[in-house]
Amino acid sequence: TEEVVRFGASVTVRNRAGENIIYRIVGVDETDLDRNWVSWRSPIARALLNTRPGQRVKFRFPAGEDELEIVNVRYE
């Protein structure tokens, strides 16, 4: 299994509140925020790219900064 977050990955992250969220990194024309499909050019995708499970990244959402732990990386 590829353990590094790259284009096409579905990335499970855990936020400080303990919630798991799955983001899928897709092309600009495939973006679908209702499904958490984010463009590889978006700030959240850029924060996640090249990370591995166990790593933590800080990210500033509109609601404020959060720390996301990379839980799982998979490719379909």
Short mmCIF file of N, CA, C and O in Angstrom, two decimals:
data_model
loop_
_atom_site.label_atom_id
_atom_site.label_comp_id
_atom_site.label_asym_id
_atom_site.label_seq_id
_atom_site.Cartn_x
_atom_site.Cartn_y
_atom_site.Cartn_z
N THR A 1 0.84 -1.19 0.00
CA THR A 1 0.00 0.00 0.00
C THR A 1 0.89 1.25 0.00
O THR A 1 1.87 1.30 0.73
N GLU A 2 0.50 2.21 -0.79
CA GLU A 2 1.20 3.49 -0.81
C GLU A 2 0.82 4.25 0.46
O GLU A 2 -0.35 4.45 0.73
N GLU A 3 1.80 4.62 1.26
CA GLU A 3 1.52 5.26 2.54
C GLU A 3 1.65 6.78 2.49
O GLU A 3 1.38 7.44 3.48
N VAL A 4 2.06 7.33 1.37
CA VAL A 4 2.26 8.77 1.29
C VAL A 4 1.06 9.39 0.58
O VAL A 4 0.55 8.84 -0.39
N VAL A 5 0.59 10.53 1.08
CA VAL A 5 -0.55 11.21 0.46
C VAL A 5 -0.12 11.86 -0.84
O VAL A 5 0.80 12.68 -0.86
N ARG A 6 -0.77 11.46 -1.93
CA ARG A 6 -0.52 12.02 -3.24
C ARG A 6 -1.87 12.25 -3.92
O ARG A 6 -2.91 11.88 -3.40
N PHE A 7 -1.82 12.80 -5.13
CA PHE A 7 -3.03 13.00 -5.92
C PHE A 7 -3.79 11.69 -6.02
O PHE A 7 -3.20 10.64 -6.24
N GLY A 8 -5.11 11.73 -5.85
CA GLY A 8 -5.94 10.53 -5.95
C GLY A 8 -6.16 9.80 -4.64
O GLY A 8 -6.94 8.87 -4.59
N ALA A 9 -5.48 10.22 -3.60
CA ALA A 9 -5.61 9.53 -2.31
C ALA A 9 -6.91 9.88 -1.61
O ALA A 9 -7.43 10.99 -1.74
N SER A 10 -7.42 8.92 -0.87
CA SER A 10 -8.46 9.18 0.13
C SER A 10 -7.75 9.17 1.46
O SER A 10 -7.13 8.17 1.84
N VAL A 11 -7.82 10.29 2.16
CA VAL A 11 -7.05 10.49 3.38
C VAL A 11 -8.00 10.61 4.56
O VAL A 11 -8.85 11.49 4.59
N THR A 12 -7.86 9.69 5.52
CA THR A 12 -8.64 9.80 6.75
C THR A 12 -7.83 10.61 7.75
O THR A 12 -6.67 10.27 8.03
N VAL A 13 -8.42 11.68 8.27
CA VAL A 13 -7.77 12.50 9.28
C VAL A 13 -8.65 12.54 10.53
O VAL A 13 -9.85 12.36 10.46
N ARG A 14 -8.01 12.73 11.67
CA ARG A 14 -8.73 12.88 12.94
C ARG A 14 -8.44 14.28 13.46
O ARG A 14 -7.28 14.67 13.59
N ASN A 15 -9.51 15.03 13.76
CA ASN A 15 -9.30 16.38 14.27
C ASN A 15 -9.17 16.37 15.80
O ASN A 15 -9.26 15.31 16.43
N ARG A 16 -8.96 17.54 16.39
CA ARG A 16 -8.76 17.62 17.84
C ARG A 16 -9.97 17.11 18.61
O ARG A 16 -9.83 16.64 19.73
N ALA A 17 -11.16 17.24 18.01
CA ALA A 17 -12.39 16.77 18.68
C ALA A 17 -12.53 15.26 18.61
O ALA A 17 -13.47 14.70 19.18
N GLY A 18 -11.61 14.58 17.90
CA GLY A 18 -11.66 13.13 17.80
C GLY A 18 -12.52 12.62 16.66
O GLY A 18 -12.77 11.42 16.55
N GLU A 19 -12.98 13.52 15.80
CA GLU A 19 -13.80 13.12 14.66
C GLU A 19 -12.91 12.72 13.50
O GLU A 19 -11.92 13.39 13.22
N ASN A 20 -13.28 11.63 12.82
CA ASN A 20 -12.57 11.22 11.61
C ASN A 20 -13.28 11.81 10.39
O ASN A 20 -14.50 11.74 10.30
N ILE A 21 -12.51 12.37 9.49
CA ILE A 21 -13.03 12.94 8.25
C ILE A 21 -12.19 12.37 7.12
O ILE A 21 -10.96 12.26 7.26
N ILE A 22 -12.83 12.00 6.02
CA ILE A 22 -12.10 11.48 4.87
C ILE A 22 -12.14 12.53 3.76
O ILE A 22 -13.23 12.97 3.36
N TYR A 23 -10.97 12.93 3.31
CA TYR A 23 -10.85 13.84 2.16
C TYR A 23 -10.28 13.04 1.00
O TYR A 23 -9.36 12.24 1.19
N ARG A 24 -10.82 13.26 -0.19
CA ARG A 24 -10.26 12.65 -1.39
C ARG A 24 -9.65 13.76 -2.23
O ARG A 24 -10.30 14.76 -2.50
N ILE A 25 -8.41 13.58 -2.61
CA ILE A 25 -7.69 14.60 -3.37
C ILE A 25 -7.87 14.32 -4.85
O ILE A 25 -7.44 13.28 -5.35
N VAL A 26 -8.55 15.25 -5.53
CA VAL A 26 -8.97 15.03 -6.92
C VAL A 26 -8.55 16.21 -7.80
O VAL A 26 -8.02 17.21 -7.31
N GLY A 27 -8.82 16.08 -9.08
CA GLY A 27 -8.56 17.17 -10.02
C GLY A 27 -9.52 18.32 -9.80
O GLY A 27 -10.60 18.15 -9.22
N VAL A 28 -9.14 19.50 -10.27
CA VAL A 28 -9.95 20.70 -10.09
C VAL A 28 -11.39 20.48 -10.59
O VAL A 28 -12.35 20.89 -9.94
N ASP A 29 -11.53 19.79 -11.72
CA ASP A 29 -12.86 19.60 -12.31
C ASP A 29 -13.68 18.52 -11.61
O ASP A 29 -14.86 18.35 -11.91
N GLU A 30 -13.10 17.79 -10.67
CA GLU A 30 -13.81 16.74 -9.94
C GLU A 30 -14.23 17.18 -8.54
O GLU A 30 -14.86 16.41 -7.82
N THR A 31 -13.85 18.38 -8.15
CA THR A 31 -14.13 18.86 -6.80
C THR A 31 -15.61 18.72 -6.47
O THR A 31 -16.47 19.09 -7.25
N ASP A 32 -15.90 18.14 -5.29
CA ASP A 32 -17.28 17.98 -4.82
C ASP A 32 -17.24 18.10 -3.30
O ASP A 32 -16.98 17.12 -2.59
N LEU A 33 -17.47 19.30 -2.79
CA LEU A 33 -17.32 19.53 -1.36
C LEU A 33 -18.33 18.76 -0.52
O LEU A 33 -18.05 18.42 0.62
N ASP A 34 -19.50 18.42 -1.11
CA ASP A 34 -20.48 17.63 -0.36
C ASP A 34 -19.94 16.23 -0.06
O ASP A 34 -20.37 15.60 0.91
N ARG A 35 -19.02 15.75 -0.88
CA ARG A 35 -18.43 14.42 -0.68
C ARG A 35 -17.02 14.52 -0.09
O ARG A 35 -16.33 13.50 0.02
N ASN A 36 -16.57 15.75 0.25
CA ASN A 36 -15.20 15.98 0.73
C ASN A 36 -14.16 15.61 -0.33
O ASN A 36 -13.07 15.15 -0.01
N TRP A 37 -14.51 15.80 -1.59
CA TRP A 37 -13.56 15.64 -2.68
C TRP A 37 -12.97 17.01 -2.92
O TRP A 37 -13.68 17.93 -3.34
N VAL A 38 -11.70 17.18 -2.59
CA VAL A 38 -11.05 18.50 -2.64
C VAL A 38 -10.01 18.54 -3.75
O VAL A 38 -9.30 17.57 -4.00
N SER A 39 -9.94 19.68 -4.41
CA SER A 39 -8.95 19.87 -5.46
C SER A 39 -7.55 19.76 -4.89
O SER A 39 -7.28 20.24 -3.78
N TRP A 40 -6.65 19.18 -5.66
CA TRP A 40 -5.25 19.07 -5.23
C TRP A 40 -4.63 20.45 -5.03
O TRP A 40 -3.62 20.58 -4.36
N ARG A 41 -5.25 21.49 -5.58
CA ARG A 41 -4.72 22.85 -5.44
C ARG A 41 -5.29 23.57 -4.22
O ARG A 41 -4.88 24.67 -3.91
N SER A 42 -6.27 22.96 -3.54
CA SER A 42 -6.91 23.61 -2.40
C SER A 42 -5.96 23.64 -1.20
O SER A 42 -5.06 22.81 -1.08
N PRO A 43 -6.18 24.59 -0.30
CA PRO A 43 -5.31 24.67 0.89
C PRO A 43 -5.29 23.38 1.72
O PRO A 43 -4.23 22.97 2.18
N ILE A 44 -6.45 22.72 1.90
CA ILE A 44 -6.46 21.50 2.70
C ILE A 44 -5.66 20.40 2.02
O ILE A 44 -4.89 19.69 2.66
N ALA A 45 -5.81 20.26 0.71
CA ALA A 45 -5.04 19.22 0.00
C ALA A 45 -3.55 19.53 0.06
O ALA A 45 -2.74 18.62 0.29
N ARG A 46 -3.18 20.79 -0.10
CA ARG A 46 -1.75 21.14 -0.05
C ARG A 46 -1.18 20.85 1.33
O ARG A 46 -0.02 20.45 1.45
N ALA A 47 -1.99 21.01 2.38
CA ALA A 47 -1.52 20.69 3.74
C ALA A 47 -1.32 19.19 3.91
O ALA A 47 -0.43 18.76 4.66
N LEU A 48 -2.13 18.39 3.22
CA LEU A 48 -2.07 16.93 3.40
C LEU A 48 -1.07 16.24 2.48
O LEU A 48 -0.57 15.17 2.81
N LEU A 49 -0.79 16.83 1.32
CA LEU A 49 0.10 16.18 0.36
C LEU A 49 1.46 15.88 0.98
O LEU A 49 2.01 16.68 1.74
N ASN A 50 1.99 14.70 0.67
CA ASN A 50 3.30 14.22 1.12
C ASN A 50 3.37 13.88 2.59
O ASN A 50 4.45 13.65 3.12
N THR A 51 2.22 13.80 3.28
CA THR A 51 2.22 13.35 4.67
C THR A 51 2.01 11.84 4.70
O THR A 51 1.70 11.20 3.70
N ARG A 52 2.21 11.27 5.88
CA ARG A 52 2.05 9.83 6.09
C ARG A 52 1.21 9.60 7.34
O ARG A 52 1.16 10.47 8.20
N PRO A 53 0.61 8.39 7.47
CA PRO A 53 -0.13 8.09 8.70
C PRO A 53 0.74 8.31 9.94
O PRO A 53 1.92 8.00 9.94
N GLY A 54 0.11 8.89 10.97
CA GLY A 54 0.81 9.20 12.20
C GLY A 54 1.30 10.64 12.26
O GLY A 54 1.54 11.15 13.35
N GLN A 55 1.44 11.27 11.11
CA GLN A 55 1.87 12.67 11.11
C GLN A 55 0.70 13.57 11.49
O GLN A 55 -0.46 13.21 11.32
N ARG A 56 1.03 14.75 12.01
CA ARG A 56 0.03 15.75 12.33
C ARG A 56 0.34 17.02 11.56
O ARG A 56 1.51 17.36 11.39
N VAL A 57 -0.71 17.67 11.08
CA VAL A 57 -0.54 18.95 10.40
C VAL A 57 -1.49 19.96 11.02
O VAL A 57 -2.60 19.61 11.40
N LYS A 58 -1.03 21.19 11.14
CA LYS A 58 -1.91 22.26 11.58
C LYS A 58 -2.57 22.85 10.35
O LYS A 58 -1.93 23.01 9.32
N PHE A 59 -3.85 23.15 10.47
CA PHE A 59 -4.56 23.72 9.34
C PHE A 59 -5.53 24.78 9.83
O PHE A 59 -6.22 24.57 10.83
N ARG A 60 -5.58 25.91 9.12
CA ARG A 60 -6.49 26.98 9.50
C ARG A 60 -7.76 26.91 8.66
O ARG A 60 -7.74 27.18 7.47
N PHE A 61 -8.83 26.46 9.31
CA PHE A 61 -10.16 26.44 8.69
C PHE A 61 -10.79 27.81 8.91
O PHE A 61 -10.34 28.57 9.77
N PRO A 62 -11.88 28.12 8.18
CA PRO A 62 -12.56 29.38 8.44
C PRO A 62 -12.96 29.53 9.91
O PRO A 62 -12.95 30.64 10.45
N ALA A 63 -13.28 28.42 10.56
CA ALA A 63 -13.71 28.47 11.97
C ALA A 63 -12.53 28.57 12.94
O ALA A 63 -12.74 28.70 14.14
N GLY A 64 -11.31 28.47 12.45
CA GLY A 64 -10.14 28.54 13.33
C GLY A 64 -9.17 27.41 13.06
O GLY A 64 -9.45 26.52 12.27
N GLU A 65 -8.04 27.46 13.74
CA GLU A 65 -6.99 26.47 13.49
C GLU A 65 -7.32 25.15 14.17
O GLU A 65 -7.88 25.12 15.26
N ASP A 66 -6.97 24.07 13.51
CA ASP A 66 -7.14 22.73 14.08
C ASP A 66 -5.88 21.94 13.76
O ASP A 66 -5.10 22.32 12.88
N GLU A 67 -5.67 20.88 14.50
CA GLU A 67 -4.56 19.98 14.20
C GLU A 67 -5.17 18.68 13.71
O GLU A 67 -6.06 18.14 14.35
N LEU A 68 -4.71 18.22 12.55
CA LEU A 68 -5.24 17.01 11.95
C LEU A 68 -4.18 15.92 12.00
O LEU A 68 -3.04 16.14 11.60
N GLU A 69 -4.57 14.76 12.50
CA GLU A 69 -3.68 13.60 12.48
C GLU A 69 -4.03 12.74 11.28
O GLU A 69 -5.20 12.43 11.07
N ILE A 70 -3.02 12.36 10.50
CA ILE A 70 -3.25 11.49 9.36
C ILE A 70 -3.44 10.08 9.91
O ILE A 70 -2.55 9.53 10.56
N VAL A 71 -4.63 9.51 9.68
CA VAL A 71 -4.96 8.19 10.23
C VAL A 71 -4.71 7.10 9.18
O VAL A 71 -4.15 6.05 9.49
N ASN A 72 -5.16 7.37 7.94
CA ASN A 72 -5.09 6.33 6.92
C ASN A 72 -5.00 6.97 5.54
O ASN A 72 -5.56 8.05 5.32
N VAL A 73 -4.27 6.31 4.65
CA VAL A 73 -4.15 6.76 3.27
C VAL A 73 -4.48 5.57 2.39
O VAL A 73 -3.93 4.49 2.57
N ARG A 74 -5.43 5.74 1.46
CA ARG A 74 -5.71 4.63 0.56
C ARG A 74 -5.99 5.17 -0.83
O ARG A 74 -6.36 6.33 -1.01
N TYR A 75 -5.81 4.30 -1.79
CA TYR A 75 -6.03 4.62 -3.19
C TYR A 75 -7.04 3.62 -3.72
O TYR A 75 -6.95 2.44 -3.42
N GLU A 76 -8.02 4.08 -4.49
CA GLU A 76 -9.07 3.18 -4.99
C GLU A 76 -8.70 2.63 -6.35
O GLU A 76 -7.97 3.22 -7.07
#
